CSV table of C-alpha atoms in Angstrom, one decimal:
chain,number,residue,atom,x,y,z
X,1,MET,CA,23.8,-50.3,-112.0
X,2,ALA,CA,26.4,-48.1,-113.6
X,3,ASP,CA,25.7,-44.5,-114.4
X,4,ILE,CA,24.7,-43.5,-117.9
X,5,LEU,CA,27.1,-43.7,-120.8
X,6,SER,CA,29.4,-40.7,-121.1
X,7,PRO,CA,29.8,-38.2,-123.9
X,8,GLY,CA,32.9,-39.1,-126.0
X,9,THR,CA,32.1,-42.8,-126.1
X,10,ARG,CA,30.8,-44.7,-129.1
X,11,ALA,CA,27.1,-45.4,-128.9
X,12,PRO,CA,26.4,-49.1,-128.8
X,13,ASP,CA,24.5,-50.4,-131.8
X,14,PHE,CA,21.1,-52.0,-131.1
X,15,SER,CA,18.3,-53.7,-132.9
X,16,GLY,CA,14.7,-53.4,-131.8
X,17,VAL,CA,11.2,-53.4,-133.3
X,18,ASP,CA,9.1,-50.3,-133.6
X,19,GLN,CA,5.4,-49.8,-133.2
X,20,ASP,CA,4.8,-51.1,-136.8
X,21,GLY,CA,6.9,-54.3,-136.3
X,22,LYS,CA,9.7,-52.9,-138.4
X,23,THR,CA,13.3,-53.6,-137.2
X,24,VAL,CA,15.2,-50.5,-136.3
X,25,ARG,CA,18.9,-50.4,-135.7
X,26,LEU,CA,21.1,-47.5,-134.7
X,27,ALA,CA,23.3,-48.3,-137.7
X,28,ASP,CA,20.3,-47.5,-139.9
X,29,TYR,CA,20.9,-43.8,-139.0
X,30,ALA,CA,24.7,-43.7,-139.6
X,31,GLY,CA,25.7,-40.2,-140.8
X,32,ARG,CA,22.7,-38.5,-139.0
X,33,PRO,CA,22.4,-37.2,-135.5
X,34,VAL,CA,20.1,-39.3,-133.3
X,35,VAL,CA,18.3,-38.4,-130.2
X,36,LEU,CA,17.7,-41.6,-128.3
X,37,TYR,CA,15.4,-41.2,-125.4
X,38,PHE,CA,14.3,-43.7,-122.9
X,39,TYR,CA,11.1,-43.3,-121.0
X,40,PRO,CA,9.3,-45.4,-118.3
X,41,ALA,CA,5.9,-46.2,-119.7
X,42,ASP,CA,3.5,-45.5,-122.6
X,43,ASP,CA,0.4,-43.3,-121.8
X,44,THR,CA,1.5,-42.1,-118.4
X,45,THR,CA,1.4,-38.4,-117.5
X,46,GLY,CA,5.1,-37.6,-117.6
X,47,CYS,CA,5.9,-39.9,-120.5
X,48,THR,CA,3.0,-38.4,-122.5
X,49,MET,CA,4.2,-34.9,-121.8
X,50,GLU,CA,7.7,-35.9,-122.9
X,51,ALA,CA,6.6,-37.6,-126.1
X,52,CYS,CA,4.3,-34.8,-127.0
X,53,ALA,CA,7.2,-32.3,-126.5
X,54,PHE,CA,9.3,-34.3,-128.9
X,55,ARG,CA,6.4,-34.5,-131.3
X,56,ASP,CA,5.9,-30.7,-131.2
X,57,GLU,CA,9.6,-30.1,-131.9
X,58,GLN,CA,9.9,-32.7,-134.6
X,59,GLU,CA,10.1,-30.2,-137.4
X,60,LYS,CA,13.1,-28.5,-135.8
X,61,PHE,CA,14.9,-31.8,-135.3
X,62,GLN,CA,14.2,-32.8,-138.9
X,63,GLY,CA,15.3,-29.4,-140.1
X,64,ILE,CA,18.8,-30.1,-138.8
X,65,GLY,CA,18.8,-33.7,-140.0
X,66,ALA,CA,18.2,-35.3,-136.7
X,67,VAL,CA,16.1,-38.3,-135.9
X,68,VAL,CA,14.3,-38.9,-132.6
X,69,LEU,CA,13.8,-42.5,-131.3
X,70,GLY,CA,11.9,-43.3,-128.2
X,71,VAL,CA,12.5,-46.6,-126.2
X,72,SER,CA,10.6,-48.2,-123.4
X,73,VAL,CA,10.1,-51.8,-122.3
X,74,GLN,CA,6.5,-52.0,-123.5
X,75,ASP,CA,5.7,-54.1,-126.5
X,76,ALA,CA,5.0,-52.9,-130.1
X,77,ALA,CA,1.2,-53.0,-129.6
X,78,SER,CA,1.4,-50.7,-126.6
X,79,HIS,CA,3.6,-48.3,-128.6
X,80,THR,CA,1.1,-48.4,-131.5
X,81,ARG,CA,-1.8,-47.3,-129.3
X,82,PHE,CA,0.3,-44.6,-127.6
X,83,ARG,CA,1.7,-43.3,-130.9
X,84,SER,CA,-1.8,-43.2,-132.5
X,85,LYS,CA,-3.5,-41.6,-129.5
X,86,TYR,CA,-1.1,-38.7,-129.3
X,87,HIS,CA,-0.2,-38.5,-133.0
X,88,LEU,CA,3.4,-39.0,-132.3
X,89,ASN,CA,5.6,-38.5,-135.4
X,90,PHE,CA,8.7,-40.5,-134.6
X,91,PRO,CA,9.4,-44.3,-134.0
X,92,LEU,CA,8.9,-45.9,-130.6
X,93,ILE,CA,11.1,-48.9,-130.1
X,94,ALA,CA,9.8,-51.8,-128.0
X,95,ASP,CA,12.3,-53.3,-125.6
X,96,PRO,CA,10.4,-56.0,-123.7
X,97,SER,CA,13.7,-58.0,-123.2
X,98,LYS,CA,15.2,-54.8,-121.7
X,99,GLU,CA,18.4,-55.4,-123.6
X,100,ILE,CA,18.6,-52.0,-125.2
X,101,CYS,CA,17.8,-50.3,-121.8
X,102,ARG,CA,20.5,-52.4,-120.1
X,103,THR,CA,23.1,-51.6,-122.8
X,104,TYR,CA,22.4,-47.9,-122.5
X,105,HIS,CA,22.3,-48.0,-118.6
X,106,ALA,CA,18.7,-46.9,-118.7
X,107,LEU,CA,17.0,-49.7,-116.8
X,108,GLY,CA,15.5,-48.6,-113.6
X,109,LEU,CA,13.7,-50.0,-110.6
X,110,MET,CA,11.0,-52.6,-111.2
X,111,GLY,CA,12.4,-53.3,-114.7
X,112,MET,CA,11.1,-50.0,-116.2
X,113,ALA,CA,13.2,-47.7,-118.3
X,114,LYS,CA,14.7,-44.6,-116.6
X,115,ARG,CA,14.2,-41.2,-118.2
X,116,VAL,CA,17.5,-40.9,-119.9
X,117,THR,CA,18.4,-39.1,-123.2
X,118,TYR,CA,21.4,-39.5,-125.4
X,119,VAL,CA,22.4,-37.3,-128.3
X,120,ILE,CA,24.4,-39.3,-130.8
X,121,GLY,CA,26.4,-37.5,-133.5
X,122,PRO,CA,26.5,-38.6,-137.1
X,123,ASP,CA,29.8,-40.3,-136.4
X,124,GLY,CA,28.2,-42.6,-133.8
X,125,MET,CA,29.7,-40.9,-130.8
X,126,ILE,CA,27.7,-39.8,-127.8
X,127,VAL,CA,27.9,-36.0,-127.7
X,128,ASP,CA,25.5,-35.5,-124.8
X,129,ALA,CA,23.8,-37.7,-122.2
X,130,PHE,CA,21.5,-36.7,-119.4
X,131,LYS,CA,18.9,-37.9,-116.9
X,132,SER,CA,15.8,-35.9,-116.6
X,133,ILE,CA,13.3,-35.6,-113.8
X,134,ASN,CA,11.2,-33.0,-115.6
X,135,PRO,CA,10.2,-34.6,-118.9
X,136,LYS,CA,9.3,-31.6,-121.0
X,137,PRO,CA,12.2,-29.1,-120.7
X,138,HIS,CA,14.9,-31.6,-121.6
X,139,VAL,CA,13.6,-31.7,-125.2
X,140,ALA,CA,15.0,-28.2,-125.7
X,141,ARG,CA,18.3,-29.3,-124.2
X,142,ALA,CA,18.4,-32.2,-126.7
X,143,LEU,CA,17.7,-29.9,-129.6
X,144,GLN,CA,20.4,-27.5,-128.4
X,145,ALA,CA,22.9,-30.4,-128.1
X,146,VAL,CA,22.2,-31.5,-131.6
X,147,ARG,CA,22.6,-28.0,-132.9
X,148,GLU,CA,25.8,-27.3,-131.0
X,149,LYS,CA,27.6,-30.7,-130.9
X,150,GLY,CA,25.7,-33.3,-132.9
X,151,SER,CA,25.2,-31.9,-136.3
X,152,ASN,CA,27.3,-32.8,-139.3
X,153,ASP,CA,28.9,-29.4,-139.2
X,154,ALA,CA,29.8,-29.7,-135.5
X,155,VAL,CA,31.4,-33.1,-136.1
X,156,GLN,CA,33.3,-32.0,-139.2
X,157,GLY,CA,34.5,-28.9,-137.4
X,158,SER,CA,35.8,-30.6,-134.3
X,159,SER,CA,39.4,-31.6,-134.0
X,160,ALA,CA,38.7,-34.6,-131.7
X,161,ALA,CA,35.6,-36.7,-131.8
X,162,GLY,CA,36.4,-38.5,-128.5
X,163,PRO,CA,38.5,-41.2,-127.0
X,164,ASP,CA,36.9,-44.1,-128.9
X,165,SER,CA,37.1,-42.5,-132.4
X,166,ALA,CA,39.3,-44.0,-134.9
């Protein structure tokens, strides 16, 4: 399996269903920074810690215009229970076909998602991408990346958005 997608490349569009059965596409968030994070499984220790860290920082992400989207291979019903149990305040996208995980090079062993996070700028370009072993601290890194590289101001102020921009 190839390594994760590199900053400076266009984020592949995707379509998936969230915990409420609503179709979610990356294109729905054009013009806004997106933090797209992949996690192995609902309601496990590390994934719960990670999701709750994103929940607790949601106001800061929203304050800079960013949206957080979580993706794992569980179905929408599992995401509904997980989101409700921990009062998560952002969409969880079901990827039981593993298509989104494959596209983003986030499919791990035994068909589970790897812990990978992408920060996508408002122009659709990946501005940061990282794998995380420790699920909680990388939320701060994602927030910093949006502030520094992924906000509308950062994109408008840059002279080159990346090799795939045009």
